[in-house]
Coordinates of C-alpha atoms and ligand atoms in Angstrom, one line a residue:
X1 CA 0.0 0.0 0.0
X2 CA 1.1 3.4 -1.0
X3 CA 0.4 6.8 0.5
X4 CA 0.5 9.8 -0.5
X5 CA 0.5 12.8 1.9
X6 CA -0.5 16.4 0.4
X7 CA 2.3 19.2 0.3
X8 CA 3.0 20.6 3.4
X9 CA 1.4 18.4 5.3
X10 CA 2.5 19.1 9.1
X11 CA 4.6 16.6 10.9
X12 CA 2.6 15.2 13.5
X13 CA 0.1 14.7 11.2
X14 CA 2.5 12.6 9.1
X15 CA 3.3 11.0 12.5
X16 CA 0.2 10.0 13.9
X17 CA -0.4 8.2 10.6
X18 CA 3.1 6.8 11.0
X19 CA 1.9 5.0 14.2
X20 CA -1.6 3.8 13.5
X21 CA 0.7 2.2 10.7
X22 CA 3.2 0.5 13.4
X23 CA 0.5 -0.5 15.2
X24 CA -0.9 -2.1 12.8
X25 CA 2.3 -4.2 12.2
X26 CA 3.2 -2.7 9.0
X27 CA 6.6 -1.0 8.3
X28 CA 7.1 2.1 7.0
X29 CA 9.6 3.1 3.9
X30 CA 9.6 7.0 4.1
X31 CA 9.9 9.0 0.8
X32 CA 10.6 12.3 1.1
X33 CA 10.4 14.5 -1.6
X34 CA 10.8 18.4 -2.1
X35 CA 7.1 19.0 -1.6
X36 CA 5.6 15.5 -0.7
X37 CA 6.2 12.8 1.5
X38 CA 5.0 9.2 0.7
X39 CA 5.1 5.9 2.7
X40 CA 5.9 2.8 1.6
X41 CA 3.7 0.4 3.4
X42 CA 5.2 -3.0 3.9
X43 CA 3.3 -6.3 5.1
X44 CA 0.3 -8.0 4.2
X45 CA -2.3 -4.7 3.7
X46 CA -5.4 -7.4 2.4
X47 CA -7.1 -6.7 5.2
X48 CA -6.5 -3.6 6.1
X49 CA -9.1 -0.7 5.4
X50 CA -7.3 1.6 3.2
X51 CA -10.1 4.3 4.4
X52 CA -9.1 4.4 8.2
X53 CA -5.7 6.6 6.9
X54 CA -7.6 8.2 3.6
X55 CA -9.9 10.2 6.4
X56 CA -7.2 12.3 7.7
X57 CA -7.4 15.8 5.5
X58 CA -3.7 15.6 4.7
X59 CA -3.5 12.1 3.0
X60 CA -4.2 13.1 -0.4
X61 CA -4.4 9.3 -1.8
X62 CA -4.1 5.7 -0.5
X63 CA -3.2 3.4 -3.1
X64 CA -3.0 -0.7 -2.6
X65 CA -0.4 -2.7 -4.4
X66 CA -2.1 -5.9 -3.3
X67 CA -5.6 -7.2 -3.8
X68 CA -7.7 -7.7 -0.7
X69 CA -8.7 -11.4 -1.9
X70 CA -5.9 -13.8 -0.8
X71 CA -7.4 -17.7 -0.6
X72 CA -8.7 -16.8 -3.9
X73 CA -5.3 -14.6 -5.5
X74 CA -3.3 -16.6 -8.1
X75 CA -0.3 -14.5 -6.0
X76 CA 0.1 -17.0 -3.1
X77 CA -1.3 -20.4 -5.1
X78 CA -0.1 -20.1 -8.7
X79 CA -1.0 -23.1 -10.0
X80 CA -4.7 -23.9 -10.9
X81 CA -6.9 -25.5 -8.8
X82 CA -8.8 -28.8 -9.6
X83 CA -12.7 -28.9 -8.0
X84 CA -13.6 -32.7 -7.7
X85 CA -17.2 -33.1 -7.9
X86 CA -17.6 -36.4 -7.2
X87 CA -15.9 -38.1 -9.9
X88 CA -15.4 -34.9 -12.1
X89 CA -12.7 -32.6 -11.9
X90 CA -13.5 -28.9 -12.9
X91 CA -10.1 -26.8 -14.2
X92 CA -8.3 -29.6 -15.3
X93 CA -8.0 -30.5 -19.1
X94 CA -11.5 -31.8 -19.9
X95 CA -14.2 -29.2 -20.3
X96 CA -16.6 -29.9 -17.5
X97 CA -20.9 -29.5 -19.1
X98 CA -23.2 -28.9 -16.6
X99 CA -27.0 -29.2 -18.5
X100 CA -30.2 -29.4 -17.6
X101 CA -33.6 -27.4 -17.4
X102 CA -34.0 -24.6 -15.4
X103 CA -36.6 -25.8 -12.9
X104 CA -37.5 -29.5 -12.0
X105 CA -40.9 -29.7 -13.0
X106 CA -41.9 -33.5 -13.0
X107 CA -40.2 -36.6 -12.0
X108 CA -40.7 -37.8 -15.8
X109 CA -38.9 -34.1 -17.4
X110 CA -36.3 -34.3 -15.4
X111 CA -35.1 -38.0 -15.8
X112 CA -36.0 -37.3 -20.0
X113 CA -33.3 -34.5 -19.7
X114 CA -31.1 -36.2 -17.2
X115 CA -30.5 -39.2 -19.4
X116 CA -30.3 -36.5 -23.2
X117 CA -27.6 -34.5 -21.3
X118 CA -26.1 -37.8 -20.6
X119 CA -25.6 -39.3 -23.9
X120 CA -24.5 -35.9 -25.6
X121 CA -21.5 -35.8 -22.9
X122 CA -22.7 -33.5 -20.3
X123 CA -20.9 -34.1 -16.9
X124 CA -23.3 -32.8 -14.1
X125 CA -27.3 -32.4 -14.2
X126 CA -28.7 -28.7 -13.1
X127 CA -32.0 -28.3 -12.5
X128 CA -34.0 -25.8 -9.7
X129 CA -35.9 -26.6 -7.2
X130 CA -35.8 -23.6 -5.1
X131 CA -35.9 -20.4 -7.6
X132 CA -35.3 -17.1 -7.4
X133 CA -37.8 -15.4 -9.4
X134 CA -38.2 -11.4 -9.9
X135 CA -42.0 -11.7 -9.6
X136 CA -43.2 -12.9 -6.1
X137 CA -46.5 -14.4 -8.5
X138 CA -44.2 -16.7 -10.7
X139 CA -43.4 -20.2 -10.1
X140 CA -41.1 -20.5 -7.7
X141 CA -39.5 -23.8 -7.9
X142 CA -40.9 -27.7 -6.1
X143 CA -38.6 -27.3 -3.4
X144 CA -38.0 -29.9 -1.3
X145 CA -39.8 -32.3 -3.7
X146 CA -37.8 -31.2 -6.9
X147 CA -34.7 -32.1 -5.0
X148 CA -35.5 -35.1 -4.4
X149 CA -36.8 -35.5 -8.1
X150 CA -33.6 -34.0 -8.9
X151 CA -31.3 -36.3 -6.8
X152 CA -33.2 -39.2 -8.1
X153 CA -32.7 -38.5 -11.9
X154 CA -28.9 -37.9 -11.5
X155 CA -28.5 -41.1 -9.6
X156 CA -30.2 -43.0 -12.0
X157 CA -28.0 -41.8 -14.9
X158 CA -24.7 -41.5 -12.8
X159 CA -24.3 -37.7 -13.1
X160 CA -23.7 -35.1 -9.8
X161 CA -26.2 -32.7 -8.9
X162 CA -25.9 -28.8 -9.2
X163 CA -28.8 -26.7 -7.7
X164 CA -29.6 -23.2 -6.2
X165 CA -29.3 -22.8 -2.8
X166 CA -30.9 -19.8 -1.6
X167 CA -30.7 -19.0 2.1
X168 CA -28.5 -20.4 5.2
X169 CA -30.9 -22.1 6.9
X170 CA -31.1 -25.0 4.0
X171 CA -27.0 -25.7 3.6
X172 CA -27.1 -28.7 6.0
X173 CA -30.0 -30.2 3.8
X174 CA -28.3 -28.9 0.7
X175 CA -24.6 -30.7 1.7
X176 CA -26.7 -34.3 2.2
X177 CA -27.6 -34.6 -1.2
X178 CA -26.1 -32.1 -3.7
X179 CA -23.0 -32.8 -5.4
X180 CA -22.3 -28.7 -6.2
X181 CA -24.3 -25.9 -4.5
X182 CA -25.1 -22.8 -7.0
X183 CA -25.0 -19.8 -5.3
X184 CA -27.3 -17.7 -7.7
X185 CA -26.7 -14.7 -8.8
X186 CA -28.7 -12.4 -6.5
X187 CA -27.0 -14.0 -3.7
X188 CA -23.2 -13.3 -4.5
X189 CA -23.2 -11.1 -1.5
X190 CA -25.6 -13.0 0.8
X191 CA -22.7 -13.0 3.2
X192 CA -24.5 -15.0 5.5
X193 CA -25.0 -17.2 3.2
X194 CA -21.5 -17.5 1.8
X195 CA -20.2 -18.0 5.3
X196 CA -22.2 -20.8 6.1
X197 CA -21.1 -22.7 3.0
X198 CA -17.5 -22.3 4.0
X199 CA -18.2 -24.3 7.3
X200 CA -19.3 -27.3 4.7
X201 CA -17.0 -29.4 2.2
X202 CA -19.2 -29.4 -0.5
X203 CA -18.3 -27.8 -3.3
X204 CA -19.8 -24.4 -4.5
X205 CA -20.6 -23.0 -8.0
X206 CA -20.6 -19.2 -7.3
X207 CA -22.4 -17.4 -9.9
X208 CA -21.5 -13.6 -11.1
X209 CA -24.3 -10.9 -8.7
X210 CA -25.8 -8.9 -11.9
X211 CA -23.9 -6.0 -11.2
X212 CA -20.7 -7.6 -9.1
X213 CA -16.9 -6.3 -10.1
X214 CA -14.5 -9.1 -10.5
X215 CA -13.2 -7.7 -7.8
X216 CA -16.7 -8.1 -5.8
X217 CA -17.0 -11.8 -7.0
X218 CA -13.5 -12.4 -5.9
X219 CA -14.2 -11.6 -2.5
X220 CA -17.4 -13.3 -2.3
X221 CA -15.2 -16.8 -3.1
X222 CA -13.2 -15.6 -0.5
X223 CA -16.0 -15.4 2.0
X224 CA -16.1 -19.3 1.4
X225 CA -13.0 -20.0 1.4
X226 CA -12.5 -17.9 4.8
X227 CA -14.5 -20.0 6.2
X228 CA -13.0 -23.2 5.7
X229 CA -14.3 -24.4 2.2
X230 CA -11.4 -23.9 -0.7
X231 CA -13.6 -26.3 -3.1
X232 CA -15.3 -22.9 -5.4
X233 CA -15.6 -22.6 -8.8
X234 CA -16.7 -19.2 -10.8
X235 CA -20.0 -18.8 -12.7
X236 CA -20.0 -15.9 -15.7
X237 CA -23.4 -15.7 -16.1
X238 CA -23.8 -12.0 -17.8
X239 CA -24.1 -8.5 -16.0
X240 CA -25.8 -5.6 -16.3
X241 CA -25.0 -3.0 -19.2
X242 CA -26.9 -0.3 -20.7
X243 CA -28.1 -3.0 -23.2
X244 CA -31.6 -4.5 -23.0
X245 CA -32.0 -6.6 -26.3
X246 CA -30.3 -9.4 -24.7
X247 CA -31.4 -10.6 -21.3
X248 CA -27.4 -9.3 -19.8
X249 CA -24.1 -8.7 -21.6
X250 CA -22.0 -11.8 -21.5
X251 CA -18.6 -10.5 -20.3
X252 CA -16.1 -12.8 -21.6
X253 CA -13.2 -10.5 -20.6
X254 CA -14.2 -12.2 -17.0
X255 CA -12.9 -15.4 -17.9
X256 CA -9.4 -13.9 -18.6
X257 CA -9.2 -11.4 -16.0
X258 CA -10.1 -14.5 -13.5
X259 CA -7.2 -16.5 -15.2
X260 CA -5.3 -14.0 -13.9
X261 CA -6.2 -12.7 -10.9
X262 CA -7.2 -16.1 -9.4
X263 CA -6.6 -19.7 -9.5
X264 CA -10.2 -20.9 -9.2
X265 CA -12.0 -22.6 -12.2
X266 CA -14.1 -20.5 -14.1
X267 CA -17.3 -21.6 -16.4
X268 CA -19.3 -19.8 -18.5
X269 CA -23.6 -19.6 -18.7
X270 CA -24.5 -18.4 -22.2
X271 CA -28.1 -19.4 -21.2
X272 CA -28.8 -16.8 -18.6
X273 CA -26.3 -14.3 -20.4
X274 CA -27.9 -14.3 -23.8
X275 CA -31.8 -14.9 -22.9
X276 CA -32.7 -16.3 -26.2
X277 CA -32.1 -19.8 -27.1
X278 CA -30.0 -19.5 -30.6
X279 CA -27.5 -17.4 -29.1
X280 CA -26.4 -19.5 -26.7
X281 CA -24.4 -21.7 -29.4
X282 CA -22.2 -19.1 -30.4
X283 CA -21.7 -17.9 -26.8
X284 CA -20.9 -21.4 -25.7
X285 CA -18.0 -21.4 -28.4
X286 CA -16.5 -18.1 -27.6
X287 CA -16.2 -19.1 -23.8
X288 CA -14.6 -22.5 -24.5
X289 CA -12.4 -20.1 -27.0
X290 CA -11.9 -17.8 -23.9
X291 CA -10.5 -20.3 -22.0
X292 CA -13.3 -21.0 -20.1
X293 CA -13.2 -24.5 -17.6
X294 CA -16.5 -25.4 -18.6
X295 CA -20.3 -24.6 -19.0
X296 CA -23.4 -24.4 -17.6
X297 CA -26.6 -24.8 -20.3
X298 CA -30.2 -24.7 -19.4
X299 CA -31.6 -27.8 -22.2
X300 CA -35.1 -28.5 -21.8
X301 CA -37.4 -31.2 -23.5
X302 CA -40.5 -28.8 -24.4
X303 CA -39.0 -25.2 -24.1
X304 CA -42.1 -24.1 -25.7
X305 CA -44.1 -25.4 -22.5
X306 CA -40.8 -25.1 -19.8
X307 CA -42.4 -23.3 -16.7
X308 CA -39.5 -21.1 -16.6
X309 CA -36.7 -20.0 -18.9
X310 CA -38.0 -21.8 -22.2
X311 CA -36.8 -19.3 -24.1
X312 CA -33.3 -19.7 -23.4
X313 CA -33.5 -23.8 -23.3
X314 CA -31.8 -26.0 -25.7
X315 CA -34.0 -29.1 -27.1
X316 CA -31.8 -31.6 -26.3
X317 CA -30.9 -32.2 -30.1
X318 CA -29.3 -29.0 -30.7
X319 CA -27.3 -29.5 -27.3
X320 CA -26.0 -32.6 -29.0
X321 CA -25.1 -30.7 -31.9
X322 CA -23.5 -28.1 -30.1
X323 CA -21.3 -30.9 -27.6
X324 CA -20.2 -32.6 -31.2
X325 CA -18.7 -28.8 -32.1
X326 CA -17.7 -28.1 -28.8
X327 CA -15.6 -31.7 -28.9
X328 CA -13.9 -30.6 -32.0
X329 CA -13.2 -26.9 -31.1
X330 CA -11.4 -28.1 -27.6
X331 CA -8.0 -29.4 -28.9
X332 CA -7.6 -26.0 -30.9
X333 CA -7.2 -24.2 -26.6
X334 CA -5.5 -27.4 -25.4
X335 CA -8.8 -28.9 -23.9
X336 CA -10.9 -32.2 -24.5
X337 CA -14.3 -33.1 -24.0
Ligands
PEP401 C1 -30.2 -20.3 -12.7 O1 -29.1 -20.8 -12.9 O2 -31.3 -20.9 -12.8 C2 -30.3 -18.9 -12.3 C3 -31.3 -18.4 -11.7 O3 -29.2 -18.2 -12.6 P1 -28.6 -16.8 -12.2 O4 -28.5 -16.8 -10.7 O5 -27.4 -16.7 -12.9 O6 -29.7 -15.8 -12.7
MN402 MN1 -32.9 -20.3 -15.6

């Protein structure tokens, strides 16, 4: 961390900044110029406030050289890290598919998608059963009973679960029977939430928040991680832009800055991003092309009739289609599927 102290500021103000420094633990490498003075601050700053020294009237900037994320920084764990999800390892060399519909609806939908995704080389089911809808008045998911349905229809075609979790109170039931919690979108900051994961060893699929900063996100996964649970993997699943013909703007520049920043897998959700069924092809090809780990596609048997997200669904046909071009685009970015 770097400050900056405006010129002619008085010595004991410089000093009592000094010692709230020391304090701290930090040392201090003074820099003292004709007309300003800056400190050099050495030792872990991550979590330190950069706003308790910014108050004082003659600090004209605070500046940090290191990110406040650590678990999650690529800094202290450069290689990257391998999610096991049962038998499936997410951020290794094989692209991991997560497919399904959107909500459970019926014991018979789910196990029709369940064993489609299957055969076309998906790796984990999704499917809802506790939803997150804008409108109180929409359909809001089986609950308890589309778990089970869901649990049921991945057992019976050997793939692991992934489903929404939406509040703390649920995680112990969640961490019985789900292979990989999905953090939704509107929860990225549901601290409490986030928290309560990290005291579990399941893994956790932690979606973008609609209007989250990498930087946000990153310290979300932290939050987990904090807490005791390292197993996360990222979700880009589109922000919010100044653009409304598609449902959000997929960011694909995510995937690299994440590469970078942290070692955590990253996957991509061109469903939710695009909104609209045939662009989720080309999206799914640009985020295996980004270097994405994997994705997450919302395929559904009768879009036409789904009771939620239809209009971004994959039949289960053109999901095949797009695993066959997916399988021979992987070896061109080093991957397999
Ligand atoms: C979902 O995956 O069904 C979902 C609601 O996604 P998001 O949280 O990204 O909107
Ligand atoms: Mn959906």
């Amino acid at each position: 961390m770097i400050v900056v102290f405006k010129p002619g500021a008085p010595e004991n103000e410089k000093a009592k900044i000094k010692n709230m420094l020391i304090k701290a633990n930090f040392q201090i490498n003074e820099i003292v110029g004709q007309n300003l003075t800056i400190y050099g601050v050495i030792g872990d700053t991550s979590s330190y406030d950069p706003r308790t020294i910014s108050v004082n009237a003659w600090v004209d900037k605070v500046m940090r050289v290191q990110e406040p994320y650590k678990l999650a920084n690529r800094l202290f764990h450069p290689e990257n890290s391998i999610i096991n999800v049962k038998d499936v390892q997410i951020g290794g060399k094989r692209l991991v598919i997560m497919a399904g519909p959107c909500s459970v609806e019926t014991q018979t939908q789910i196990n029709t998608v369940a064993k489609a995704v299957k055969e076309s080389g998906a790796a984990i089911l999704r499917g809802g059963a506790f939803k997150p809808r804008t409108s109180p008045y929409s359909f809001q998911g089986l609950k308890e009973k589309g778990l089970e349905m869901l649990v049921k229809a991945g057992r019976k075609n050997k793939l692991p679960v992934v489903t929404e979790i939406m509040s703390a109170d649920k995680v112990e039931e969640f961490a019985a029977c789900v292979d990989l919690i999905q953090v939704g979108a509107r929860n990225m900051q549901n601290y409490e939430l986030l928290k309560a994961l990290g005291k579990t060893k399941v893994p956790v699929l932690l979606k973008r928040g609609l209007s989250a900063t990498i930087e946000e996100w990153l310290m979300s996964a932290e939050y987990i991680m904090s807490s005791g649970n390292k197993n996360v993997v990222l979700c880009e699943r589109g922000i919010r832009t100044f653009e409304t013909y598609t449902r959000n703007t997929l960011d694909l520049s995510a995937v690299s800055a994440i590469k970078k920043l942290s070692h955590l897998p990253i996957i991509v959700d061109p469903s939710h991003a695009a909104g609209m069924w045939w662009m989720v092809e080309p999206l799914a090809k640009a985020a295996i092309a980004a270097g994405a780990d994997g994705l997450m596609i919302e395929v559904h048997n009768d879009p036409a009739n789904a009771w939620c997200d239809g209009a971004q669904s994959l039949k289960p046909e053109r999901f095949a289609t797009l695993l066959e071009q997916l399988r021979a685009l992987a070896p061109l970015v080093g991957r397999e599927l």
